[in-house]
Every structure is written in C-alpha cells, then in structure tokens.
XYZ file of C-alpha atoms in Angstrom:
155
model
C 15.360 -2.968 -1.856
C 14.960 0.769 -2.462
C 14.388 1.509 -6.106
C 16.538 4.123 -7.771
C 14.417 7.264 -8.299
C 15.378 7.238 -11.973
C 13.294 4.045 -12.272
C 10.145 5.549 -10.744
C 7.109 6.039 -12.906
C 6.304 9.724 -12.617
C 2.614 10.471 -12.982
C 2.177 14.103 -13.870
C -1.347 15.153 -14.814
C -0.337 17.054 -17.920
C 2.145 14.460 -19.125
C -0.221 11.873 -20.560
C -3.874 10.983 -20.239
C -5.807 8.074 -21.712
C -9.101 8.891 -23.379
C -12.222 7.458 -21.768
C -13.398 5.758 -24.952
C -10.473 3.314 -24.583
C -11.970 1.877 -21.391
C -15.169 0.517 -19.921
C -16.244 3.133 -17.378
C -19.060 2.266 -14.953
C -22.044 4.549 -15.453
C -21.931 5.948 -11.929
C -18.466 7.424 -12.678
C -19.334 8.919 -16.071
C -20.017 12.424 -14.739
C -16.888 12.501 -12.568
C -14.117 11.103 -14.772
C -12.489 13.135 -17.551
C -9.557 10.861 -18.384
C -7.484 7.950 -17.104
C -3.979 8.625 -15.790
C -2.989 5.027 -15.039
C -4.975 2.069 -16.377
C -5.930 -0.711 -13.960
C -3.782 -3.285 -15.757
C -0.664 -1.152 -15.366
C -1.378 -0.675 -11.668
C -1.806 -4.425 -11.184
C 1.433 -5.118 -13.072
C 3.306 -2.651 -10.867
C 1.841 -4.278 -7.733
C 3.054 -7.633 -9.052
C 6.554 -6.214 -9.567
C 6.520 -4.672 -6.097
C 5.535 -8.064 -4.643
C 8.488 -9.687 -6.437
C 10.869 -7.074 -5.025
C 9.497 -7.524 -1.502
C 9.615 -11.327 -1.519
C 13.145 -11.363 -2.933
C 14.294 -9.277 0.063
C 13.339 -11.856 2.685
C 14.946 -15.272 3.042
C 12.540 -17.397 5.068
C 12.171 -14.602 7.634
C 8.778 -14.078 9.222
C 7.117 -10.946 7.888
C 4.106 -9.175 9.357
C 2.238 -7.460 6.530
C 0.105 -4.805 8.185
C -2.735 -3.095 6.344
C -3.412 0.516 7.242
C -7.212 0.663 7.156
C -9.532 1.683 5.704
C -8.071 2.946 2.473
C -5.292 0.404 2.102
C -7.422 -2.740 2.135
C -7.695 -3.318 -1.637
C -4.033 -2.560 -2.343
C -3.089 -4.748 0.644
C -5.193 -7.639 -0.640
C -3.745 -7.367 -4.148
C -0.179 -7.079 -2.819
C -0.481 -10.111 -0.525
C -1.979 -12.197 -3.348
C 0.858 -11.195 -5.683
C 3.401 -11.924 -2.923
C 2.017 -15.458 -2.636
C 2.226 -15.901 -6.423
C 5.784 -14.527 -6.484
C 6.864 -16.893 -3.716
C 5.316 -19.797 -5.593
C 7.173 -18.806 -8.790
C 10.429 -18.388 -6.862
C 9.938 -21.765 -5.183
C 10.288 -20.058 -1.813
C 8.316 -20.158 1.367
C 7.987 -17.107 3.521
C 6.067 -17.087 6.776
C 3.641 -14.195 6.351
C 1.367 -12.962 9.113
C -1.389 -10.504 8.287
C -2.376 -7.708 10.638
C -4.522 -4.601 10.467
C -4.309 -1.161 11.991
C -6.682 1.742 11.643
C -5.053 5.129 11.436
C -7.340 8.086 11.000
C -6.400 11.669 10.300
C -9.157 12.766 7.941
C -12.756 13.754 8.518
C -14.576 13.364 5.208
C -11.934 14.675 2.782
C -10.197 17.170 5.104
C -7.184 16.556 7.322
C -8.200 16.937 10.962
C -4.648 17.613 12.132
C -5.033 14.791 14.660
C -3.812 11.225 14.113
C -5.782 8.462 15.837
C -4.292 4.951 15.931
C -6.691 2.142 16.766
C -4.344 -0.424 18.283
C -3.817 -0.978 21.954
C -0.377 -0.529 23.487
C -0.231 -4.302 23.925
C -1.013 -4.914 20.239
C 1.586 -2.349 19.195
C 4.135 -3.922 21.559
C 3.597 -7.326 19.903
C 4.910 -5.862 16.636
C 8.198 -4.790 18.214
C 11.292 -6.451 16.765
C 9.415 -8.034 13.875
C 9.843 -7.496 10.157
C 6.894 -5.185 9.624
C 5.669 -4.167 6.194
C 3.127 -1.345 6.464
C 0.766 -1.200 3.491
C -0.933 2.156 2.955
C -2.893 3.318 -0.073
C -2.013 7.003 -0.307
C 0.544 9.116 1.481
C -0.505 12.727 1.044
C 1.454 14.960 3.419
C 3.231 12.109 5.221
C 2.043 13.314 8.640
C -0.110 10.244 9.294
C 2.643 7.779 8.381
C 5.209 9.772 10.360
C 3.008 9.616 13.470
C 2.392 5.884 12.969
C 6.117 5.177 12.587
C 6.899 7.287 15.670
C 4.255 5.404 17.656
C 5.537 2.013 16.508
C 9.103 3.061 17.301
C 8.181 3.945 20.888
C 6.637 0.545 21.554
C-alpha cells in the first residue's frame, strides 16, 4: 500500500497559498489566518482516496482502527466514514473494530519530552497480533509515534 513519494502532495508554505477572499472564514479566525494552504475540500478528497487505498488492502480481514486522541479524533471520524463508503462502493465487507488510545507528549504547545500512553497493559495486549491501523492527526518529530509503536511491539 505505500504510495510512491513522487505521488505525494508536497505542501511548502512558499509554494502556493489561497487568498482568504476565496473562502468563508469564521470571524473568530479572522485575526489569526493570513492564507489557506490546503482547502477543506481537497483535504476531504485526499482522506477519501486514503480510505480507498486502505480498504483495497484488506480482504475480509478484521481491522482495528485505533484513534490516537485527542488530536486525531476528527481525522479518524472522517477516515472511518470514508472507509465505510469505499467498502460500500467496492461491494466489500470488512470487519472494522474501533478503538481509542490517548498518547500525550505535549503540555500546551510544547513537547514535554515524556510520552504518556493511557492504555493498560491488558488493553495493549488485546491488540497484539491484530491488523492495527493507528490514526494520528499530526506527526511532528515522530518521537510520540515511535514510543507508541515500541510500546505496542512489546505487548
């Protein structure tokens, strides 16, 4: 399933920006937003494509889709909904189980250097040997995801 890097959409700040007058911007954001890098519709279309790629990888295998809270909840919700639509379009069924894990490494907007995972050893053990799709919103340095993957690998 890995996508060839040549197919990635590279978002570089200076490359292209949409002007604000092309969009409806809620008033409470007006002082904070200068331009739009990626419009909402494009993001949703890419999530839909990602869902198609994911569902085409599994052939009636049980998949645990695990949301990394708190930040990943909206992306997770959108992805799961698009996965269901993709399965419907493909005429496939795929047993999907939803799970949630809280991983915290930031205090306010600063990395604390510590990674706290809010699942018990028993809960982590129950994920062992399963097809696990971790859904995270942003990977900044990769330290949090690395720690989570190490922890899951030990269980």
